[in-house]
Amino acid sequence: MSAFFDALREKIVTDQRITDAEALQLFESDDLLAIGELAALANERRNGRRVFFNVNRHINYTNVCVNQCRFCAFCKEGYEPEAYTYNLNQILQKAAEARDAGATELHMVGGLHPELPFEFYLRMMATIKANNPQMKIKAFTAVEIDYFATIAKLPVEEVISELKRCGLDSTPGGGAEILGEAVRSQICPEKISGERWLEVTEKIHQGGLKSNATMLFGHVEGYADRVDHMAKIRTLQDRTGGFQSFIPLAFQPDNTRIPNAKGPGGIDCLKTLAISRIYLDNFQHIKAYWIMLGLKIAQVALSFGVNDLDGTVVEEKIGHDAGADSPQQLSKDEILRQIRNAGKIPVERDTLYQDLQVYGEHEGEDADEDGADNA
Ligand code: V47
């Protein structure tokens, strides 16, 4: 086995890509620490000791959704008592709270609502931007953008350019789940195909917007499905370069309709994050979304190839409706503490990964732009 790890190490230090078969072999290995060491090396070469986070706020404008994915505890039918849709004033109120709390980004996604017209979303963007010109808006998954094209009877390209015109700055990575159809037909049969997700994402990139890519893992999929998923994403990234970060999402099982799926354990989470770092050689950032992973695994992941801890979040519903036991929000100080205690250099970023502030390694210290200590 160590010859295998030596060969992969050689590939990493000579910037060669690992194959799908090698990624599968990594998933099948029990040597978590050897996998983690390779991932840490790959990350160190790319990002040094810097770990990104941002100050953001999630706004989920509606949970009413025509798709009813089996893994989702957030989505509701319009008649259910927990169904909600925020009006524009409520959304503006949350945006103003976020701005006053120092947020630089709103992360906005929601269900595929059967009645809201495309104009609602355009007005939402334009009004938020008019009231908060400095705020970046990361909103609408490829699944939503495809849905807007259907309800507005417009080409996807036009939907993207209209949203951009009204203030959209980038799009999040949701809706990818597992891209292979064999899994998709079991966990989200009503959702657009994996192929369509890739097509719409390509158009988002061609339209001049950056996006992310997620992978929902720990339900019915096998290791080969994860590798296939990452292969499709790596291939698209080769073509467009439009992905900013890859985000493995640990499945939360409560209140969902996937019988017997318990979600991944800590070892599987770390292994998956680490292998994604090694395999996705054309991604700059691997994000540990602490909401789904739990804060402790997310912190340990910083030694397993991860260089982004997402953000402060503030009002998380999708994971918590499904039983996530993480907090619903973190203060900036808490994020700084988590990163520093992992022996890393915290960097507050904006939506497009521009440095906003590089922090010292220890509380009370300052650092240069390149992360070198001044203290
Ligand atoms: O697409 C739904 C997932 C996603 C569950 O781009 C679940 O920066 C776990 O995409 N257990 C939405 N996951 C969240 C998302 C995201 C989060 C943070 C940052 C970014 C980014 C994107 O949540 C959905 C789906 O894949 N999800 N239900 C569940 N039970």
GROMACS .gro file of C-alpha atoms and ligand atoms in nm:
model
  405
    1MET     CA    1   0.000   0.000   0.000
    2SER     CA    2   0.278   0.243   0.079
    3ALA     CA    3   0.402   0.215  -0.283
    4PHE     CA    4   0.056   0.338  -0.384
    5PHE     CA    5   0.074   0.637  -0.150
    6ASP     CA    6   0.433   0.708  -0.262
    7ALA     CA    7   0.318   0.714  -0.624
    8LEU     CA    8   0.037   0.956  -0.540
    9ARG     CA    9   0.273   1.178  -0.344
   10GLU     CA   10   0.499   1.192  -0.650
   11LYS     CA   11   0.199   1.293  -0.861
   12ILE     CA   12   0.108   1.571  -0.620
   13VAL     CA   13   0.456   1.720  -0.604
   14THR     CA   14   0.493   1.705  -0.982
   15ASP     CA   15   0.143   1.847  -1.044
   16GLN     CA   16   0.008   1.537  -1.211
   17ARG     CA   17  -0.358   1.445  -1.195
   18ILE     CA   18  -0.473   1.132  -1.014
   19THR     CA   19  -0.700   0.892  -1.203
   20ASP     CA   20  -1.054   0.782  -1.119
   21ALA     CA   21  -0.921   0.435  -1.033
   22GLU     CA   22  -0.673   0.588  -0.789
   23ALA     CA   23  -0.945   0.800  -0.629
   24LEU     CA   24  -1.156   0.488  -0.585
   25GLN     CA   25  -0.860   0.307  -0.429
   26LEU     CA   26  -0.823   0.596  -0.184
   27PHE     CA   27  -1.190   0.565  -0.086
   28GLU     CA   28  -1.141   0.192  -0.032
   29SER     CA   29  -0.833   0.244   0.185
   30ASP     CA   30  -0.862   0.250   0.564
   31ASP     CA   31  -0.546   0.454   0.602
   32LEU     CA   32  -0.714   0.781   0.690
   33LEU     CA   33  -0.395   0.947   0.810
   34ALA     CA   34  -0.204   0.864   0.491
   35ILE     CA   35  -0.493   1.006   0.283
   36GLY     CA   36  -0.503   1.314   0.505
   37GLU     CA   37  -0.129   1.369   0.470
   38LEU     CA   38  -0.154   1.366   0.090
   39ALA     CA   39  -0.448   1.606   0.098
   40ALA     CA   40  -0.266   1.837   0.338
   41LEU     CA   41   0.033   1.837   0.105
   42ALA     CA   42  -0.185   1.916  -0.199
   43ASN     CA   43  -0.351   2.198  -0.007
   44GLU     CA   44  -0.027   2.335   0.138
   45ARG     CA   45   0.122   2.361  -0.213
   46ARG     CA   46  -0.183   2.554  -0.332
   47ASN     CA   47  -0.291   2.762  -0.035
   48GLY     CA   48  -0.013   2.753   0.225
   49ARG     CA   49  -0.150   2.788   0.576
   50ARG     CA   50  -0.422   3.037   0.489
   51VAL     CA   51  -0.781   2.940   0.565
   52PHE     CA   52  -1.067   3.146   0.424
   53PHE     CA   53  -1.398   3.236   0.583
   54ASN     CA   54  -1.656   3.503   0.516
   55VAL     CA   55  -1.916   3.698   0.710
   56ASN     CA   56  -2.241   3.604   0.544
   57ARG     CA   57  -2.607   3.542   0.606
   58HIS     CA   58  -2.837   3.282   0.458
   59ILE     CA   59  -3.184   3.384   0.347
   60ASN     CA   60  -3.412   3.101   0.236
   61TYR     CA   61  -3.701   3.301   0.090
   62THR     CA   62  -3.938   3.003   0.060
   63ASN     CA   63  -3.950   2.636   0.153
   64VAL     CA   64  -4.237   2.561  -0.084
   65CYS     CA   65  -4.102   2.334  -0.355
   66VAL     CA   66  -4.249   2.134  -0.641
   67ASN     CA   67  -3.959   1.887  -0.635
   68GLN     CA   68  -3.995   1.712  -0.297
   69CYS     CA   69  -3.650   1.547  -0.303
   70ARG     CA   70  -3.631   1.244  -0.074
   71PHE     CA   71  -3.322   1.371   0.109
   72CYS     CA   72  -3.470   1.712   0.184
   73ALA     CA   73  -3.649   1.792   0.512
   74PHE     CA   74  -3.670   2.161   0.429
   75CYS     CA   75  -3.910   2.144   0.133
   76LYS     CA   76  -4.284   2.165   0.195
   77GLU     CA   77  -4.601   2.150  -0.012
   78GLY     CA   78  -4.787   2.482  -0.013
   79TYR     CA   79  -5.072   2.348   0.203
   80GLU     CA   80  -4.849   2.221   0.488
   81PRO     CA   81  -4.855   2.424   0.811
   82GLU     CA   82  -4.476   2.477   0.808
   83ALA     CA   83  -4.481   2.615   0.451
   84TYR     CA   84  -4.362   2.976   0.430
   85THR     CA   85  -4.269   3.242   0.175
   86TYR     CA   86  -4.111   3.568   0.285
   87ASN     CA   87  -4.241   3.888   0.134
   88LEU     CA   88  -4.005   4.152   0.000
   89ASN     CA   89  -4.014   4.355   0.323
   90GLN     CA   90  -3.916   4.055   0.532
   91ILE     CA   91  -3.629   3.982   0.294
   92LEU     CA   92  -3.512   4.343   0.301
   93GLN     CA   93  -3.528   4.340   0.681
   94LYS     CA   94  -3.299   4.034   0.695
   95ALA     CA   95  -3.063   4.190   0.440
   96ALA     CA   96  -3.044   4.508   0.649
   97GLU     CA   97  -2.973   4.306   0.965
   98ALA     CA   98  -2.696   4.124   0.779
   99ARG     CA   99  -2.542   4.451   0.657
  100ASP     CA  100  -2.555   4.601   1.007
  101ALA     CA  101  -2.383   4.289   1.143
  102GLY     CA  102  -2.095   4.334   0.898
  103ALA     CA  103  -2.194   4.070   0.641
  104THR     CA  104  -2.041   4.105   0.297
  105GLU     CA  105  -2.250   3.833   0.133
  106LEU     CA  106  -2.608   3.709   0.124
  107HIS     CA  107  -2.646   3.340   0.040
  108MET     CA  108  -2.998   3.307  -0.100
  109VAL     CA  109  -3.165   2.987  -0.215
  110GLY     CA  110  -3.516   2.849  -0.188
  111GLY     CA  111  -3.763   2.591  -0.309
  112LEU     CA  112  -3.909   2.581  -0.661
  113HIS     CA  113  -4.226   2.772  -0.576
  114PRO     CA  114  -4.522   2.685  -0.801
  115GLU     CA  115  -4.670   3.037  -0.807
  116LEU     CA  116  -4.399   3.302  -0.769
  117PRO     CA  117  -4.315   3.454  -1.110
  118PHE     CA  118  -3.960   3.514  -1.233
  119GLU     CA  119  -4.020   3.889  -1.184
  120PHE     CA  120  -4.039   3.829  -0.806
  121TYR     CA  121  -3.677   3.712  -0.804
  122LEU     CA  122  -3.561   3.997  -1.027
  123ARG     CA  123  -3.729   4.251  -0.803
  124MET     CA  124  -3.583   4.083  -0.495
  125MET     CA  125  -3.230   4.112  -0.640
  126ALA     CA  126  -3.272   4.469  -0.761
  127THR     CA  127  -3.427   4.594  -0.437
  128ILE     CA  128  -3.167   4.428  -0.215
  129LYS     CA  129  -2.890   4.579  -0.428
  130ALA     CA  130  -3.050   4.924  -0.430
  131ASN     CA  131  -3.068   4.920  -0.050
  132ASN     CA  132  -2.731   4.751   0.010
  133PRO     CA  133  -2.500   4.845  -0.278
  134GLN     CA  134  -2.189   4.697  -0.113
  135MET     CA  135  -2.347   4.360  -0.040
  136LYS     CA  136  -2.257   4.069  -0.269
  137ILE     CA  137  -2.542   3.834  -0.355
  138LYS     CA  138  -2.467   3.464  -0.408
  139ALA     CA  139  -2.801   3.317  -0.502
  140PHE     CA  140  -2.997   3.054  -0.698
  141THR     CA  141  -2.867   2.707  -0.773
  142ALA     CA  142  -2.850   2.572  -1.128
  143VAL     CA  143  -3.175   2.388  -1.043
  144GLU     CA  144  -3.353   2.716  -0.967
  145ILE     CA  145  -3.209   2.888  -1.273
  146ASP     CA  146  -3.337   2.604  -1.491
  147TYR     CA  147  -3.679   2.639  -1.322
  148PHE     CA  148  -3.688   3.016  -1.383
  149ALA     CA  149  -3.621   2.950  -1.752
  150THR     CA  150  -3.919   2.714  -1.759
  151ILE     CA  151  -4.165   2.940  -1.577
  152ALA     CA  152  -4.054   3.255  -1.761
  153LYS     CA  153  -4.034   3.072  -2.095
  154LEU     CA  154  -3.692   3.223  -2.155
  155PRO     CA  155  -3.359   3.071  -2.258
  156VAL     CA  156  -3.132   2.996  -1.959
  157GLU     CA  157  -2.878   3.245  -2.098
  158GLU     CA  158  -3.135   3.525  -2.075
  159VAL     CA  159  -3.238   3.427  -1.722
  160ILE     CA  160  -2.874   3.451  -1.616
  161SER     CA  161  -2.816   3.787  -1.782
  162GLU     CA  162  -3.137   3.931  -1.633
  163LEU     CA  163  -3.041   3.814  -1.284
  164LYS     CA  164  -2.694   3.959  -1.333
  165ARG     CA  165  -2.839   4.288  -1.450
  166CYS     CA  166  -3.045   4.304  -1.130
  167GLY     CA  167  -2.747   4.240  -0.902
  168LEU     CA  168  -2.660   3.870  -0.887
  169ASP     CA  169  -2.286   3.833  -0.815
  170SER     CA  170  -2.231   3.456  -0.810
  171THR     CA  171  -2.422   3.132  -0.764
  172PRO     CA  172  -2.394   2.864  -0.493
  173GLY     CA  173  -2.319   2.498  -0.558
  174GLY     CA  174  -2.641   2.331  -0.446
  175GLY     CA  175  -2.857   2.091  -0.640
  176ALA     CA  176  -2.569   1.876  -0.765
  177GLU     CA  177  -2.637   1.602  -0.505
  178ILE     CA  178  -2.485   1.298  -0.680
  179LEU     CA  179  -2.483   1.360  -1.054
  180GLY     CA  180  -2.515   0.997  -1.170
  181GLU     CA  181  -2.870   0.899  -1.266
  182ALA     CA  182  -2.880   0.567  -1.081
  183VAL     CA  183  -2.852   0.752  -0.749
  184ARG     CA  184  -3.050   1.058  -0.859
  185SER     CA  185  -3.350   0.847  -0.953
  186GLN     CA  186  -3.361   0.715  -0.594
  187ILE     CA  187  -3.302   1.037  -0.398
  188CYS     CA  188  -3.445   1.314  -0.617
  189PRO     CA  189  -3.645   1.172  -0.908
  190GLU     CA  190  -3.826   1.500  -0.980
  191LYS     CA  191  -3.511   1.711  -0.995
  192ILE     CA  192  -3.333   1.803  -1.321
  193SER     CA  193  -3.086   1.539  -1.438
  194GLY     CA  194  -2.719   1.552  -1.349
  195GLU     CA  195  -2.647   1.622  -1.713
  196ARG     CA  196  -2.881   1.924  -1.707
  197TRP     CA  197  -2.720   2.052  -1.384
  198LEU     CA  198  -2.384   2.046  -1.562
  199GLU     CA  199  -2.529   2.214  -1.874
  200VAL     CA  200  -2.690   2.498  -1.678
  201THR     CA  201  -2.376   2.541  -1.468
  202GLU     CA  202  -2.171   2.571  -1.786
  203LYS     CA  203  -2.405   2.847  -1.903
  204ILE     CA  204  -2.369   3.023  -1.566
  205HIS     CA  205  -1.992   3.023  -1.614
  206GLN     CA  206  -2.023   3.132  -1.978
  207GLY     CA  207  -2.250   3.412  -1.862
  208GLY     CA  208  -1.961   3.546  -1.654
  209LEU     CA  209  -2.059   3.424  -1.307
  210LYS     CA  210  -1.855   3.207  -1.075
  211SER     CA  211  -2.024   2.921  -0.893
  212ASN     CA  212  -1.947   2.636  -0.654
  213ALA     CA  213  -2.002   2.262  -0.674
  214THR     CA  214  -2.145   2.049  -0.393
  215MET     CA  215  -2.168   1.673  -0.342
  216LEU     CA  216  -2.427   1.527  -0.107
  217PHE     CA  217  -2.275   1.209   0.041
  218GLY     CA  218  -2.352   0.944   0.299
  219HIS     CA  219  -2.698   0.827   0.182
  220VAL     CA  220  -2.749   0.556  -0.082
  221GLU     CA  221  -2.447   0.627  -0.302
  222GLY     CA  222  -2.131   0.417  -0.318
  223TYR     CA  223  -1.770   0.527  -0.350
  224ALA     CA  224  -1.781   0.479  -0.730
  225ASP     CA  225  -2.075   0.725  -0.747
  226ARG     CA  226  -1.871   0.984  -0.559
  227VAL     CA  227  -1.575   0.941  -0.793
  228ASP     CA  228  -1.802   0.962  -1.098
  229HIS     CA  229  -1.956   1.281  -0.954
  230MET     CA  230  -1.618   1.442  -0.899
  231ALA     CA  231  -1.500   1.329  -1.244
  232LYS     CA  232  -1.791   1.509  -1.412
  233ILE     CA  233  -1.718   1.822  -1.214
  234ARG     CA  234  -1.343   1.810  -1.281
  235THR     CA  235  -1.414   1.777  -1.654
  236LEU     CA  236  -1.645   2.078  -1.654
  237GLN     CA  237  -1.393   2.281  -1.457
  238ASP     CA  238  -1.129   2.200  -1.720
  239ARG     CA  239  -1.359   2.357  -1.978
  240THR     CA  240  -1.481   2.667  -1.792
  241GLY     CA  241  -1.264   2.736  -1.485
  242GLY     CA  242  -1.582   2.881  -1.335
  243PHE     CA  243  -1.596   2.686  -1.009
  244GLN     CA  244  -1.453   2.852  -0.702
  245SER     CA  245  -1.490   2.582  -0.437
  246PHE     CA  246  -1.595   2.222  -0.394
  247ILE     CA  247  -1.821   2.150  -0.096
  248PRO     CA  248  -1.890   1.793   0.017
  249LEU     CA  249  -2.220   1.803   0.212
  250ALA     CA  250  -2.265   1.540   0.483
  251PHE     CA  251  -2.617   1.397   0.460
  252GLN     CA  252  -2.842   1.469   0.762
  253PRO     CA  253  -3.110   1.200   0.784
  254ASP     CA  254  -3.382   1.330   1.020
  255ASN     CA  255  -3.727   1.397   0.871
  256THR     CA  256  -3.612   1.282   0.528
  257ARG     CA  257  -3.749   1.003   0.314
  258ILE     CA  258  -3.443   0.789   0.257
  259PRO     CA  259  -3.506   0.482   0.470
  260ASN     CA  260  -3.210   0.345   0.667
  261ALA     CA  261  -2.962   0.612   0.557
  262LYS     CA  262  -2.785   0.739   0.867
  263GLY     CA  263  -2.547   0.994   0.719
  264PRO     CA  264  -2.168   0.965   0.710
  265GLY     CA  265  -1.950   0.916   1.017
  266GLY     CA  266  -1.656   1.139   1.103
  267ILE     CA  267  -1.400   0.920   0.928
  268ASP     CA  268  -1.601   0.918   0.607
  269CYS     CA  269  -1.637   1.298   0.622
  270LEU     CA  270  -1.262   1.351   0.660
  271LYS     CA  271  -1.179   1.094   0.395
  272THR     CA  272  -1.420   1.249   0.146
  273LEU     CA  273  -1.296   1.602   0.201
  274ALA     CA  274  -0.934   1.485   0.173
  275ILE     CA  275  -0.989   1.281  -0.145
  276SER     CA  276  -1.172   1.570  -0.307
  277ARG     CA  277  -0.867   1.789  -0.237
  278ILE     CA  278  -0.633   1.535  -0.395
  279TYR     CA  279  -0.856   1.456  -0.695
  280LEU     CA  280  -0.981   1.805  -0.787
  281ASP     CA  281  -0.647   1.946  -0.895
  282ASN     CA  282  -0.821   2.223  -1.087
  283PHE     CA  283  -1.007   2.359  -0.782
  284GLN     CA  284  -0.843   2.626  -0.571
  285HIS     CA  285  -1.069   2.578  -0.267
  286ILE     CA  286  -1.222   2.289  -0.073
  287LYS     CA  287  -1.484   2.405   0.173
  288ALA     CA  288  -1.578   2.237   0.502
  289TYR     CA  289  -1.940   2.342   0.552
  290TRP     CA  290  -1.947   2.320   0.931
  291ILE     CA  291  -2.327   2.331   0.944
  292MET     CA  292  -2.349   1.977   0.798
  293LEU     CA  293  -2.015   1.840   0.921
  294GLY     CA  294  -2.038   1.970   1.276
  295LEU     CA  295  -1.786   2.222   1.398
  296LYS     CA  296  -1.538   1.972   1.539
  297ILE     CA  297  -1.502   1.768   1.220
  298ALA     CA  298  -1.488   2.091   1.017
  299GLN     CA  299  -1.200   2.213   1.231
  300VAL     CA  300  -1.010   1.883   1.204
  301ALA     CA  301  -1.071   1.896   0.827
  302LEU     CA  302  -0.834   2.195   0.817
  303SER     CA  303  -0.556   1.935   0.861
  304PHE     CA  304  -0.708   1.715   0.589
  305GLY     CA  305  -0.676   1.942   0.286
  306VAL     CA  306  -0.952   2.195   0.352
  307ASN     CA  307  -0.883   2.568   0.316
  308ASP     CA  308  -1.227   2.728   0.358
  309LEU     CA  309  -1.460   2.719   0.657
  310ASP     CA  310  -1.758   2.890   0.487
  311GLY     CA  311  -1.913   3.166   0.695
  312THR     CA  312  -2.112   3.292   0.988
  313VAL     CA  313  -2.441   3.177   0.820
  314VAL     CA  314  -2.683   3.315   1.090
  315GLU     CA  315  -3.012   3.148   0.991
  316GLU     CA  316  -2.963   2.797   0.860
  317LYS     CA  317  -3.270   2.590   0.781
  318ILE     CA  318  -3.184   2.316   0.528
  319GLY     CA  319  -2.947   2.117   0.750
  320HIS     CA  320  -3.124   2.193   1.076
  321ASP     CA  321  -3.464   2.083   0.948
  322ALA     CA  322  -3.288   1.750   0.882
  323GLY     CA  323  -3.143   1.727   1.234
  324ALA     CA  324  -2.800   1.893   1.205
  325ASP     CA  325  -2.670   1.938   1.560
  326SER     CA  326  -2.428   2.220   1.475
  327PRO     CA  327  -2.505   2.574   1.590
  328GLN     CA  328  -2.717   2.782   1.349
  329GLN     CA  329  -2.463   3.060   1.340
  330LEU     CA  330  -2.107   3.141   1.441
  331SER     CA  331  -1.958   3.475   1.538
  332LYS     CA  332  -1.654   3.596   1.350
  333ASP     CA  333  -1.452   3.562   1.673
  334GLU     CA  334  -1.552   3.197   1.702
  335ILE     CA  335  -1.447   3.126   1.343
  336LEU     CA  336  -1.114   3.301   1.404
  337ARG     CA  337  -1.066   3.087   1.716
  338GLN     CA  338  -1.139   2.763   1.529
  339ILE     CA  339  -0.891   2.848   1.252
  340ARG     CA  340  -0.617   2.969   1.485
  341ASN     CA  341  -0.649   2.668   1.712
  342ALA     CA  342  -0.596   2.449   1.405
  343GLY     CA  343  -0.260   2.625   1.356
  344LYS     CA  344  -0.373   2.816   1.047
  345ILE     CA  345  -0.390   3.178   0.935
  346PRO     CA  346  -0.746   3.315   0.913
  347VAL     CA  347  -0.830   3.522   0.605
  348GLU     CA  348  -1.164   3.694   0.574
  349ARG     CA  349  -1.264   3.687   0.207
  350ASP     CA  350  -1.536   3.832  -0.008
  351THR     CA  351  -1.765   3.631  -0.237
  352LEU     CA  352  -1.502   3.615  -0.512
  353TYR     CA  353  -1.219   3.512  -0.277
  354GLN     CA  354  -1.055   3.852  -0.260
  355ASP     CA  355  -0.879   3.901   0.074
  356LEU     CA  356  -1.065   4.146   0.298
  357GLN     CA  357  -0.844   4.097   0.603
  358VAL     CA  358  -0.556   3.866   0.689
  359TYR     CA  359  -0.548   3.796   1.062
  360GLY     CA  360  -0.255   3.708   1.283
  361GLU     CA  361  -0.201   3.349   1.385
  362HIS     CA  362  -0.273   3.440   1.745
  363GLU     CA  363  -0.533   3.671   1.892
  364GLY     CA  364  -0.408   4.027   1.910
  365GLU     CA  365  -0.149   3.981   1.634
  366ASP     CA  366  -0.156   4.145   1.295
  367ALA     CA  367  -0.042   3.998   0.966
  368ASP     CA  368   0.070   4.116   0.625
  369GLU     CA  369  -0.130   4.065   0.312
  370ASP     CA  370   0.070   3.750   0.236
  371GLY     CA  371  -0.013   3.607   0.576
  372ALA     CA  372   0.334   3.658   0.728
  373ASP     CA  373   0.331   3.749   1.096
  374ASN     CA  374   0.415   4.103   1.202
  375ALA     CA  375   0.384   4.051   1.571
  376V47     O1  376  -2.859   2.141  -0.265
  376V47     C1  377  -3.051   1.919   0.137
  376V47     C2  378  -2.823   1.989   0.054
  376V47     C3  379  -2.787   2.190  -0.040
  376V47     C4  380  -2.991   1.791   0.299
  376V47     O2  381  -2.215   2.719  -0.260
  376V47     C5  382  -2.877   1.848   0.245
  376V47     O3  383  -2.113   2.820  -0.097
  376V47     C6  384  -2.746   1.739   0.398
  376V47     O4  385  -2.574   2.393  -0.149
  376V47     N1  386  -2.853   1.677   0.452
  376V47     C7  387  -2.800   2.337  -0.013
  376V47     N2  388  -2.755   1.823   0.294
  376V47     C8  389  -2.677   2.389   0.060
  376V47     C9  390  -2.569   2.427  -0.034
  376V47    C10  391  -2.456   2.510   0.012
  376V47    C11  392  -2.427   2.522   0.146
  376V47    C12  393  -2.322   2.602   0.186
  376V47    C13  394  -2.245   2.671   0.095
  376V47    C14  395  -2.276   2.659  -0.040
  376V47    C15  396  -2.197   2.737  -0.139
  376V47    C16  397  -2.379   2.577  -0.083
  376V47     O5  398  -2.806   2.124   0.082
  376V47    C17  399  -2.885   2.123  -0.130
  376V47    C18  400  -2.865   1.978  -0.091
  376V47     O6  401  -2.759   1.922  -0.162
  376V47     N3  402  -2.917   1.924   0.143
  376V47     N4  403  -3.099   1.837   0.232
  376V47    C19  404  -2.978   1.702   0.407
  376V47     N5  405  -3.083   1.637   0.459
   0.00000   0.00000   0.00000
